[in-house]
mmCIF file of C-alpha atoms in Angstrom:
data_model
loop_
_atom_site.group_PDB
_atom_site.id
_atom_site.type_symbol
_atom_site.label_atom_id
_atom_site.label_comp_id
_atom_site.label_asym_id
_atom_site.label_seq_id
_atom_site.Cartn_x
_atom_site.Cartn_y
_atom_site.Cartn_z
ATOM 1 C CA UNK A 1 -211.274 158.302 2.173
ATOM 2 C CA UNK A 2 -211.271 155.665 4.151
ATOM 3 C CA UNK A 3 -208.360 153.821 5.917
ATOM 4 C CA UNK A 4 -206.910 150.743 4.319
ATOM 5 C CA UNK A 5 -205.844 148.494 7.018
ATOM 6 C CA UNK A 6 -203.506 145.813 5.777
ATOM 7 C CA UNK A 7 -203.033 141.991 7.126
ATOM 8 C CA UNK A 8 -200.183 141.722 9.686
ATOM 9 C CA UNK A 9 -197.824 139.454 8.782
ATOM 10 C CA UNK A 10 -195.354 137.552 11.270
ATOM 11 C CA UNK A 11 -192.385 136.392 10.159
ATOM 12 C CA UNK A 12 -191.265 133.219 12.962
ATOM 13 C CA UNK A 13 -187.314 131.836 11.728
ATOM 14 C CA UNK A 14 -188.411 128.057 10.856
ATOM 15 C CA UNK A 15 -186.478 125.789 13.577
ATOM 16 C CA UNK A 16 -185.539 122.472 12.619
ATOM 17 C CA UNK A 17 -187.055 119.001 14.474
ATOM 18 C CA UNK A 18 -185.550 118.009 17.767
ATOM 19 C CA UNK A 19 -183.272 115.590 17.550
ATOM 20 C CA UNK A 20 -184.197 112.075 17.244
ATOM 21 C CA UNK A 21 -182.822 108.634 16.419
ATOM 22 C CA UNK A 22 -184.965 106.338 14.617
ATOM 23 C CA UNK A 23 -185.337 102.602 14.229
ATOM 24 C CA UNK A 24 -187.923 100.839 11.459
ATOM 25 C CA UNK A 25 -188.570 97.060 11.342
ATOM 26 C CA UNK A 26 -189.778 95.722 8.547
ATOM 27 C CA UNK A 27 -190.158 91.560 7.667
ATOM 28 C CA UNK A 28 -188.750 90.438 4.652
ATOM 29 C CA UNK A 29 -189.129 86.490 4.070
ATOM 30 C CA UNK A 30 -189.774 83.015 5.758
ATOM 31 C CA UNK A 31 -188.371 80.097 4.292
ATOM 32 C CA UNK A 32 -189.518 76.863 5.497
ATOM 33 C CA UNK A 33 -187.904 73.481 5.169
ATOM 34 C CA UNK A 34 -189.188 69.414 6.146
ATOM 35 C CA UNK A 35 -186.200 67.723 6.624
ATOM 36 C CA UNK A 36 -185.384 63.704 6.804
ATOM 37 C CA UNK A 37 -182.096 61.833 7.677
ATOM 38 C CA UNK A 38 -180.679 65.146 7.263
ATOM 39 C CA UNK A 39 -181.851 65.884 3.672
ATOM 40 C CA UNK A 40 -184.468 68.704 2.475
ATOM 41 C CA UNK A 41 -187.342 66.675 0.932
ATOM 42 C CA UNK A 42 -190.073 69.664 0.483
ATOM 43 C CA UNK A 43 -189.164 73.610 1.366
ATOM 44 C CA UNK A 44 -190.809 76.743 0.108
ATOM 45 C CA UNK A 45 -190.005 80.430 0.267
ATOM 46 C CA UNK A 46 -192.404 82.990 1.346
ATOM 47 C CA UNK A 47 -193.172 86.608 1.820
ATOM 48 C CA UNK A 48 -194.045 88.050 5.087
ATOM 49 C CA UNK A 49 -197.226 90.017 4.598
ATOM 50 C CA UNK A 50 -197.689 93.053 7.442
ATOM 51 C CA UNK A 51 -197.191 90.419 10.393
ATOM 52 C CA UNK A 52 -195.079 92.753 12.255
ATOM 53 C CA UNK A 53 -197.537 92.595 15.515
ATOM 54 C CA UNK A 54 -198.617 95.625 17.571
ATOM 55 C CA UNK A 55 -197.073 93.620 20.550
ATOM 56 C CA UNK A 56 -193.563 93.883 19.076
ATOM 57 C CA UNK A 57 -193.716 97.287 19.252
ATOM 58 C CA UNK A 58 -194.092 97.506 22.676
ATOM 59 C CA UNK A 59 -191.640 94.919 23.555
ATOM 60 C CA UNK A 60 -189.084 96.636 21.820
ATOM 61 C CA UNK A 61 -189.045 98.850 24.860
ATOM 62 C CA UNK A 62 -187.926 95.516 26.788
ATOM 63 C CA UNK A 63 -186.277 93.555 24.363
ATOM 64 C CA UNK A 64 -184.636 95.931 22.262
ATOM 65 C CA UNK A 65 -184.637 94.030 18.343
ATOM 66 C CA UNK A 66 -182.823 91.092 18.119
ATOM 67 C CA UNK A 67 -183.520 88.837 21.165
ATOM 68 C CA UNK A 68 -187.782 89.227 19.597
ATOM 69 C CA UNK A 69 -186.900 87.096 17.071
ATOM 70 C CA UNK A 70 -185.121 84.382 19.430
ATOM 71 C CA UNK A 71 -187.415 81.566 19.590
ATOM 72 C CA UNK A 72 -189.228 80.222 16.073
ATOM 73 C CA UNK A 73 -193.080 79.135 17.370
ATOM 74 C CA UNK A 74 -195.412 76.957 15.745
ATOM 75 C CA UNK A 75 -198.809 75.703 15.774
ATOM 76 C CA UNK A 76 -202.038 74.416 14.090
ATOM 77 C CA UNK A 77 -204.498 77.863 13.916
ATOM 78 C CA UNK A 78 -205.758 78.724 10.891
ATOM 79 C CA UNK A 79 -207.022 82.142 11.641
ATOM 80 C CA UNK A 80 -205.859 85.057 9.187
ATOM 81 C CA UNK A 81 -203.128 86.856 10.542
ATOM 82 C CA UNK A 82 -204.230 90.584 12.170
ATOM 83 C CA UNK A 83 -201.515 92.992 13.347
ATOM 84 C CA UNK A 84 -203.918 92.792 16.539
ATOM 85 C CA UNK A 85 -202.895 89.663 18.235
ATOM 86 C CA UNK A 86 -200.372 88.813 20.498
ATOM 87 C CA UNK A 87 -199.222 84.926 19.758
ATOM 88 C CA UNK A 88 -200.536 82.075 17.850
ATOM 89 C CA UNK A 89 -204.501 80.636 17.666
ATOM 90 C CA UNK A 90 -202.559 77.038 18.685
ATOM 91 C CA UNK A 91 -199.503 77.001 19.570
ATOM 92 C CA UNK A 92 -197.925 73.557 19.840
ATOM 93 C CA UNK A 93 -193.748 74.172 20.342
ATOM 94 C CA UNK A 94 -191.324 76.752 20.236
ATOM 95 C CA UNK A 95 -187.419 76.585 19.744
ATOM 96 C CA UNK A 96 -184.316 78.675 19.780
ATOM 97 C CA UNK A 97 -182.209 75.481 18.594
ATOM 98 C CA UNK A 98 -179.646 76.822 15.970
ATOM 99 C CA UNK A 99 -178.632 75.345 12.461
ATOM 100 C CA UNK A 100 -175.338 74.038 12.665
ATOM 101 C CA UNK A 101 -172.926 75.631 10.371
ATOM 102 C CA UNK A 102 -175.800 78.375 9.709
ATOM 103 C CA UNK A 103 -175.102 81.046 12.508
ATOM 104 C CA UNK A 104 -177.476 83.943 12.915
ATOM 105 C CA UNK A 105 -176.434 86.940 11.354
ATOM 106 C CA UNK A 106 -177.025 90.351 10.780
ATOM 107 C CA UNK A 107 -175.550 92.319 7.617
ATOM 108 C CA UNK A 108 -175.884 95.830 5.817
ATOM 109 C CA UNK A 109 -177.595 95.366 2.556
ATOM 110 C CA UNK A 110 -177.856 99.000 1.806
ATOM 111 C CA UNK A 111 -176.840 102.353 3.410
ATOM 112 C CA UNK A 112 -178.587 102.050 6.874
ATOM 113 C CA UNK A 113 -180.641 98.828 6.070
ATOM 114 C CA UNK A 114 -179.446 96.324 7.995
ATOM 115 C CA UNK A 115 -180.589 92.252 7.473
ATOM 116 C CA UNK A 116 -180.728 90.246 10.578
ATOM 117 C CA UNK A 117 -181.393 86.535 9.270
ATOM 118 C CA UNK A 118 -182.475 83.819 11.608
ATOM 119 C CA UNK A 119 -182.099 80.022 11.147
ATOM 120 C CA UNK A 120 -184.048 77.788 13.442
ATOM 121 C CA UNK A 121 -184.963 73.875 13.644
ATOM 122 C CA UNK A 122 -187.505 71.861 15.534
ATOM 123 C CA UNK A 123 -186.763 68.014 16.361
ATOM 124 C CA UNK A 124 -188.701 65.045 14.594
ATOM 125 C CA UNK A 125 -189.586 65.016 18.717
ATOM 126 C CA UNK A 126 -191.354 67.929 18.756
ATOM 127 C CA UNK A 127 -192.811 68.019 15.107
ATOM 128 C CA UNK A 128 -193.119 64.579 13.869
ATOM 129 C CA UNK A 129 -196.273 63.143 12.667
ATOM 130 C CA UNK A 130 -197.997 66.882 12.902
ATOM 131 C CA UNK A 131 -200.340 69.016 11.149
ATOM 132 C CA UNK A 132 -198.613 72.590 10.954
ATOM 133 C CA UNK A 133 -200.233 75.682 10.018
ATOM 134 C CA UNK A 134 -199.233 78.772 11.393
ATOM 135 C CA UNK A 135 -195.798 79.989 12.802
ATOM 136 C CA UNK A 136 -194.166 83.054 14.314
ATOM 137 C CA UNK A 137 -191.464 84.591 15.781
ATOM 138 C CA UNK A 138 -190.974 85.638 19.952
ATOM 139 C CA UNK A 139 -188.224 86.533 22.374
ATOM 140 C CA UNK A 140 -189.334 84.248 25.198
ATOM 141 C CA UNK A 141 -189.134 80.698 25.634
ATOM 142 C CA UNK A 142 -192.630 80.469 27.723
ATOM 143 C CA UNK A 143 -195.447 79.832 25.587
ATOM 144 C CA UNK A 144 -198.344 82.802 25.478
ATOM 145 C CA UNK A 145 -198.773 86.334 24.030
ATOM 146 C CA UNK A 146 -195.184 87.642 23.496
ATOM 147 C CA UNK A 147 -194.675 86.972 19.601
ATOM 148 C CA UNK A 148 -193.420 89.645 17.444
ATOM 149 C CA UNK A 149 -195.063 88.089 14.830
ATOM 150 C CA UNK A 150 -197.437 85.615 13.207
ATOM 151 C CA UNK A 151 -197.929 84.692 9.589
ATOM 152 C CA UNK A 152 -199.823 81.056 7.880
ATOM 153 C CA UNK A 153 -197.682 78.417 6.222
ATOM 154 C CA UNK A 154 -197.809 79.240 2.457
ATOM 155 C CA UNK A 155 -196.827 77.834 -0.565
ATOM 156 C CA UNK A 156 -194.825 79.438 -3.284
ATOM 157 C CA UNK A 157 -197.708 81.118 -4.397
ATOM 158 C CA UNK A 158 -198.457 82.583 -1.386
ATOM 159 C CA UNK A 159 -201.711 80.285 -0.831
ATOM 160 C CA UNK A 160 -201.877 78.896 2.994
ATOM 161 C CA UNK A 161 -200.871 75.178 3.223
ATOM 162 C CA UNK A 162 -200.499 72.442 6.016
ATOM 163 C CA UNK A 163 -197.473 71.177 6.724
ATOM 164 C CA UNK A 164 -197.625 67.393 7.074
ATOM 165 C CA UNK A 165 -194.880 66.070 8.721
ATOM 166 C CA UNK A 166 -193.816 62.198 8.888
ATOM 167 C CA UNK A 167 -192.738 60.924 12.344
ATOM 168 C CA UNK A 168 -189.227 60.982 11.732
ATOM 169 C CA UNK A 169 -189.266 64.013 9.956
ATOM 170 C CA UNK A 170 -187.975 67.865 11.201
ATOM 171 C CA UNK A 171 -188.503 71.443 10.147
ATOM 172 C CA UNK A 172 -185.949 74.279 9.616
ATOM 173 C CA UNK A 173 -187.309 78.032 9.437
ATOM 174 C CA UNK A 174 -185.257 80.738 8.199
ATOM 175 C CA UNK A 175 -186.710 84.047 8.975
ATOM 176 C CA UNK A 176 -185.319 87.329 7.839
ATOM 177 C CA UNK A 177 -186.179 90.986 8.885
ATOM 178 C CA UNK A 178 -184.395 94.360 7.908
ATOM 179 C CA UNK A 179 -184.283 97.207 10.134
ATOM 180 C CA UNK A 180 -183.817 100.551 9.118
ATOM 181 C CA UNK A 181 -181.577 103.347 11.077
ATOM 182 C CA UNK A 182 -180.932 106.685 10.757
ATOM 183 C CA UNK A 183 -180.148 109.460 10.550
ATOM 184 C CA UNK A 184 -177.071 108.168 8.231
ATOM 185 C CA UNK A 185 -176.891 111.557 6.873
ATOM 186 C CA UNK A 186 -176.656 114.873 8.311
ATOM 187 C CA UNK A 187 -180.013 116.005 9.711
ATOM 188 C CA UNK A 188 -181.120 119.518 10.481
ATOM 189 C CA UNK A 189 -182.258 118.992 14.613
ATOM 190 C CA UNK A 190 -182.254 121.594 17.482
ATOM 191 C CA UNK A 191 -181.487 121.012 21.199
ATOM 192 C CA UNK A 192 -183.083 122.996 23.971
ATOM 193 C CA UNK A 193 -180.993 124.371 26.634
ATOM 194 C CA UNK A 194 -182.085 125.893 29.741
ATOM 195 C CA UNK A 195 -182.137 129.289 30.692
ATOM 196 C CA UNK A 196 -180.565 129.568 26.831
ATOM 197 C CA UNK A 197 -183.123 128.066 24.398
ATOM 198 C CA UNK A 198 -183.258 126.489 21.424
ATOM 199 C CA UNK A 199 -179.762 125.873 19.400
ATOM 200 C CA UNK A 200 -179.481 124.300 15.705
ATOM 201 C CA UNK A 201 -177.279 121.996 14.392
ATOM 202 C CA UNK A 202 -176.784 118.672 12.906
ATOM 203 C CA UNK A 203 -177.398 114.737 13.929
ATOM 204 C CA UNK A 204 -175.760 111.735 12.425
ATOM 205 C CA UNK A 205 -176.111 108.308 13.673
ATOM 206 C CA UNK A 206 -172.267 106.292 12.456
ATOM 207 C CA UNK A 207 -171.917 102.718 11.460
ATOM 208 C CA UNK A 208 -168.680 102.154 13.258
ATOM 209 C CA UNK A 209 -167.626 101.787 16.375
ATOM 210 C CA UNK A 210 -164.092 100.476 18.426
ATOM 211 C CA UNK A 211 -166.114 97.403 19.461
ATOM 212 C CA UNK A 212 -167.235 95.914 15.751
ATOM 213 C CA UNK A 213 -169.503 93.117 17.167
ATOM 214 C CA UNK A 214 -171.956 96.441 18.249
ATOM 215 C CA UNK A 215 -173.187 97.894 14.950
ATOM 216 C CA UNK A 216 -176.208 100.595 14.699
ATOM 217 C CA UNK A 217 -179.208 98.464 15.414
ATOM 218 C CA UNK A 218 -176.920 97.321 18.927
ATOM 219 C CA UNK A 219 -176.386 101.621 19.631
ATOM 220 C CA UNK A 220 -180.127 101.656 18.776
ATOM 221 C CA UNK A 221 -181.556 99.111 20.096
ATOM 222 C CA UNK A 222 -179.808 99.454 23.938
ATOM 223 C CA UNK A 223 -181.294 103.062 23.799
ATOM 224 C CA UNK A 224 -184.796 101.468 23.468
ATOM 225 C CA UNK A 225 -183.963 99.401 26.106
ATOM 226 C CA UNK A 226 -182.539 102.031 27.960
ATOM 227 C CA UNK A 227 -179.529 100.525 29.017
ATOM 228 C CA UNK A 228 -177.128 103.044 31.196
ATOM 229 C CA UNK A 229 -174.055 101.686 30.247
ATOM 230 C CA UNK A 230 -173.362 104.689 27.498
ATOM 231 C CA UNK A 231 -171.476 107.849 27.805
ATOM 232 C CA UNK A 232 -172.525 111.392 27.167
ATOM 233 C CA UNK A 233 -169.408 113.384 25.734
ATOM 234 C CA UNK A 234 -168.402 116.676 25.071
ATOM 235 C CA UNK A 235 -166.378 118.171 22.569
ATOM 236 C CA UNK A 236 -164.721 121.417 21.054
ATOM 237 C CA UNK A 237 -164.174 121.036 17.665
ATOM 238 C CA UNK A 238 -165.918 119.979 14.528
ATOM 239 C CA UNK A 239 -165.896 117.073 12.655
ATOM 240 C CA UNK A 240 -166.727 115.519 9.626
ATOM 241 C CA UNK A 241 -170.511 113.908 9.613
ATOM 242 C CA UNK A 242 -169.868 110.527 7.526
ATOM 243 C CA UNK A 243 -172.274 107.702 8.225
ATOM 244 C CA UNK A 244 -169.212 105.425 6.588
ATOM 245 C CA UNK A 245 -166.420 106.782 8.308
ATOM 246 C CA UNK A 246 -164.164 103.779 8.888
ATOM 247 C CA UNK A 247 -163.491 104.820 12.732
ATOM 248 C CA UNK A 248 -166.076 106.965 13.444
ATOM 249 C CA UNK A 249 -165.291 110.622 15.349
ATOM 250 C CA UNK A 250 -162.725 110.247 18.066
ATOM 251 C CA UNK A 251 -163.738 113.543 20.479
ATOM 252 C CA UNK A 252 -160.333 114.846 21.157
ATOM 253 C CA UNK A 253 -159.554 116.667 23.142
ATOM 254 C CA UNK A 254 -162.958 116.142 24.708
ATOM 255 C CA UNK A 255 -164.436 118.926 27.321
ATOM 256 C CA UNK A 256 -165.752 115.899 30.130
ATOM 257 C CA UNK A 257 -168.185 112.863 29.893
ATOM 258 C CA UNK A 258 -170.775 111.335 32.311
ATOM 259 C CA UNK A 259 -172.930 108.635 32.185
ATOM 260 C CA UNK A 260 -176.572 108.589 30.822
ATOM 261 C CA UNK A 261 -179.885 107.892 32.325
ATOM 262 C CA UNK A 262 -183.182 106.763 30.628
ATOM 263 C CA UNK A 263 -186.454 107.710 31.765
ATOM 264 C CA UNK A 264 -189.136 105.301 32.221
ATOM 265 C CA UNK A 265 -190.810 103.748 28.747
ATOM 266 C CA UNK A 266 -194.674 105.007 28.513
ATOM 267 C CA UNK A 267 -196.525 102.181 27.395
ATOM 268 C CA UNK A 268 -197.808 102.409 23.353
ATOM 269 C CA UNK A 269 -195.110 106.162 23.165
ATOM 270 C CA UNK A 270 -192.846 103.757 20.600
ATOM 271 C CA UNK A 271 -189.916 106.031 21.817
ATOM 272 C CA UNK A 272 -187.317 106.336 25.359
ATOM 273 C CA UNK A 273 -186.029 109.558 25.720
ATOM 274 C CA UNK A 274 -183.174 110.653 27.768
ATOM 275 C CA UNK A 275 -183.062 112.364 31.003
ATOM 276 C CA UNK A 276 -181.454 115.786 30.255
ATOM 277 C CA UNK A 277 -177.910 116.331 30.415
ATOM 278 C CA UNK A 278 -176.572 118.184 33.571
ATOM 279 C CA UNK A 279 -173.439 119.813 33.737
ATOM 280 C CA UNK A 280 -172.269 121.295 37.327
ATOM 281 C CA UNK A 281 -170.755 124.492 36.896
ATOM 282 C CA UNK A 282 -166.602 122.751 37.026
ATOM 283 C CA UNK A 283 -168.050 120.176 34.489
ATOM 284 C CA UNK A 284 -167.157 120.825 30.949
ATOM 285 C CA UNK A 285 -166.203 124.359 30.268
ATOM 286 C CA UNK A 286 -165.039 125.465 27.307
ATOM 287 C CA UNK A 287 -166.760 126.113 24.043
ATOM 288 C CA UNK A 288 -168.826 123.258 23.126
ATOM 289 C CA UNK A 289 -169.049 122.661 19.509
ATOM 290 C CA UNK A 290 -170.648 118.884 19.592
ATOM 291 C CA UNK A 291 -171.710 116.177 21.957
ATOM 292 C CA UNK A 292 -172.652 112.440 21.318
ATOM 293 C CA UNK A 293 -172.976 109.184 23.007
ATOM 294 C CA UNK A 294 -170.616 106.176 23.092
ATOM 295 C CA UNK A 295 -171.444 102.600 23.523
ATOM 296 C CA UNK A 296 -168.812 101.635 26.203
ATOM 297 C CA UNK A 297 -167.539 102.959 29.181
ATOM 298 C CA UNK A 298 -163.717 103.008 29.232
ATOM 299 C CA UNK A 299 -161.287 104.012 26.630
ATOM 300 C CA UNK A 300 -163.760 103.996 23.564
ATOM 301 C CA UNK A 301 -165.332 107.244 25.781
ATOM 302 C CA UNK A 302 -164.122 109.407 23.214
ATOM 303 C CA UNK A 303 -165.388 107.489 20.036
ATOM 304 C CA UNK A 304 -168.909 107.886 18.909
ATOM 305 C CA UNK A 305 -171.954 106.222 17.810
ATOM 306 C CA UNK A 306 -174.277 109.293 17.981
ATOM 307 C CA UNK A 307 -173.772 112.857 17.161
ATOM 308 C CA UNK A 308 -175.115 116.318 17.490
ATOM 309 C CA UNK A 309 -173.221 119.108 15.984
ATOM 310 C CA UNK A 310 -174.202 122.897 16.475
ATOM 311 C CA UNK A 311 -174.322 125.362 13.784
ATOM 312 C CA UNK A 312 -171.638 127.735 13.322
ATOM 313 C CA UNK A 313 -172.787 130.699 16.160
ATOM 314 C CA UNK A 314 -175.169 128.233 18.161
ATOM 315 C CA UNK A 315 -172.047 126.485 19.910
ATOM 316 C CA UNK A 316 -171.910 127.170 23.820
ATOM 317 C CA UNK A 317 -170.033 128.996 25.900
ATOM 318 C CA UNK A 318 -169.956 127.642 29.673
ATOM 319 C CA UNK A 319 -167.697 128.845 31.976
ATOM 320 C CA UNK A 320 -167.058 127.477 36.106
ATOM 321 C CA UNK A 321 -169.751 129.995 37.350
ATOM 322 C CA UNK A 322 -172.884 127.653 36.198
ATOM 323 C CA UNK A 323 -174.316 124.781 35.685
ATOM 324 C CA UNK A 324 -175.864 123.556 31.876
ATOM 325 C CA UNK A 325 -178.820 121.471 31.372
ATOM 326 C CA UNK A 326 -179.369 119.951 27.805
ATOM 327 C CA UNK A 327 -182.578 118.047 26.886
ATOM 328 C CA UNK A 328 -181.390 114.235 26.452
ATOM 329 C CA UNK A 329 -181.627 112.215 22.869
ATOM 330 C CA UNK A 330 -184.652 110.195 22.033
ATOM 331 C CA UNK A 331 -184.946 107.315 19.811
ATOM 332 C CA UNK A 332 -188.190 106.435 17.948
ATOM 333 C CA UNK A 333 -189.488 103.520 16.325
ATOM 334 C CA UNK A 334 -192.316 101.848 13.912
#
């Protein structure tokens, strides 16, 4: 009889993702608005159809979200918009001149959607007496191939139009896109550790922080950046992992802190990473149960915006004998 050789089977334990932060921008509306001796004489709502451009995703690296959408931009190209280009086919002015009693702001219509609305308007100086057809949206005042986006003038029913304006006549636009953060609930991630490996836990971006004018697309959007001014802290005990916790997790006591470093942005990566964390062997000992970052130097050290959390077990042990090196955070975006 001959010998039955069966299939060998490996069995490898399934390890969760590393852990990332993640941002998603996504244009909602336009609404546009002629305007004479201060009244609205002809205005139109429309949708913004995929003109999210390439470009902004690279200049997120530089200009985090909010300061892309800075200046409104118009022109006179009719060409259909392509995710492709980089500003308008004619640009004739751009503005960052605000709406008085309309401030800019940015609110949290749903659980880690949050609404940044912009209200711009161009003088009867620079837009009198013109033929408008195409606008978008940029984060530089010099005229060229920095828009984040670029959509036609439509009508309600989403047909392209011209916008004639009289001499005396302005135009308002009031541009609104939501950006999506996360993770707002606990995420299965792993960390890798030299000379120890790969620990599990979990990652939680929170919504609050001691300094309310810096919500989650601010945390977010510095890391793109990858602004230094944010702490690295270390902690002993566990906490609770609420996206909506009013406070957000005070580390106390915490085990040490240090500042973080970025490395460089590689062009068309969409995502910063961190360099690692390195402890010297009389930084942070103790059993370390959680670390996360903080926005702000200084007493809010020991409140956080971001959050990893080992696994019961996978916490570390590091004693005065030697140093720890953790790999840093990275934040992703589309």
């Amino acid at each position: 009889m001959s010998e039955i050789i069966l299939p060998k089977i490996v069995v490898r334990p399934r390890i969760p993702p590393f852990a990332n932060f993640k941002l998603a921008l996504q244009p909602q509306e336009m609404h546009w608005q002629i305007l004479a001796n201060g009244r609205v004489v002809r205005e139109a709502e429309q949708p913004c159809h995929n003109v999210v451009l390439d470009n902004s995703k690279e200049l997120i690296a530089t200009l985090g979200i909010f300061e892309q959408s800075s200046y409104a931009v118009v022109g006179t190209g009719s060409t259909a918009p392509s995710t492709s280009q980089t500003g308008l086919i004619n640009e004739v002015v751009r503005t960052n001149a605000g709406v008085t009693g309309n401030p800019d702001t940015i609110t949290e219509v749903s659980t880690g959607v949050w609404e940044i609305t912009r209200y711009r308007q161009f003088t009867a100086a620079q837009v009198g007496g013109l033929n408008l057809t195409e606008w978008g949206w940029s984060g530089s005042g010099t005229a060229g191939g920095n828009l984040m986006s670029r959509e036609l003038f439509r009508d309600g029913s989403n047909n392209p139009i011209t916008l004639t304006l009289d001499n005396d006549q302005q135009l308002r636009l009031i541009y609104k896109v939501r950006v999506t953060v996360g993770p707002t609930a606990p995420q299965a991630a792993s960390i890798n550790i030299s000379g120890l490996g790969v620990r599990t836990g979990n990652l939680i971006l929170f919504r609050n922080n001691v300094n309310t004018n810096l919500n989650p697309v601010d945390a977010l959007s510095r890391m793109a950046i990858g602004i230094v001014s944010q702490n690295i802290v270390f902690g002993s005990n566990i906490y609770g992992l609420d996206y909506n916790d009013p406070s957000g997790p005070y580390i106390l006591p915490n085990l040490g802190y240090f500042e973080t470093s970025w490395q460089s942005y590689v062009a068309n990566s969409k995502m910063r990473k961190q360099n690692n964390y390195v402890a010297q062997p009389n930084d942070i000992v103790g059993t370390i149960r959680c670390f996360g970052i903080t926005d702000l130097i200084g007493i809010s050290q020991y409140r956080t915006r971001l959050l990893f959390q080992f696994d019961g077990g996978q916490e570390i042990e590091k004693d005065n004998l030697h140093e720890l090196t953790i790999e840093g955070f990275k934040v992703e975006w589309t």
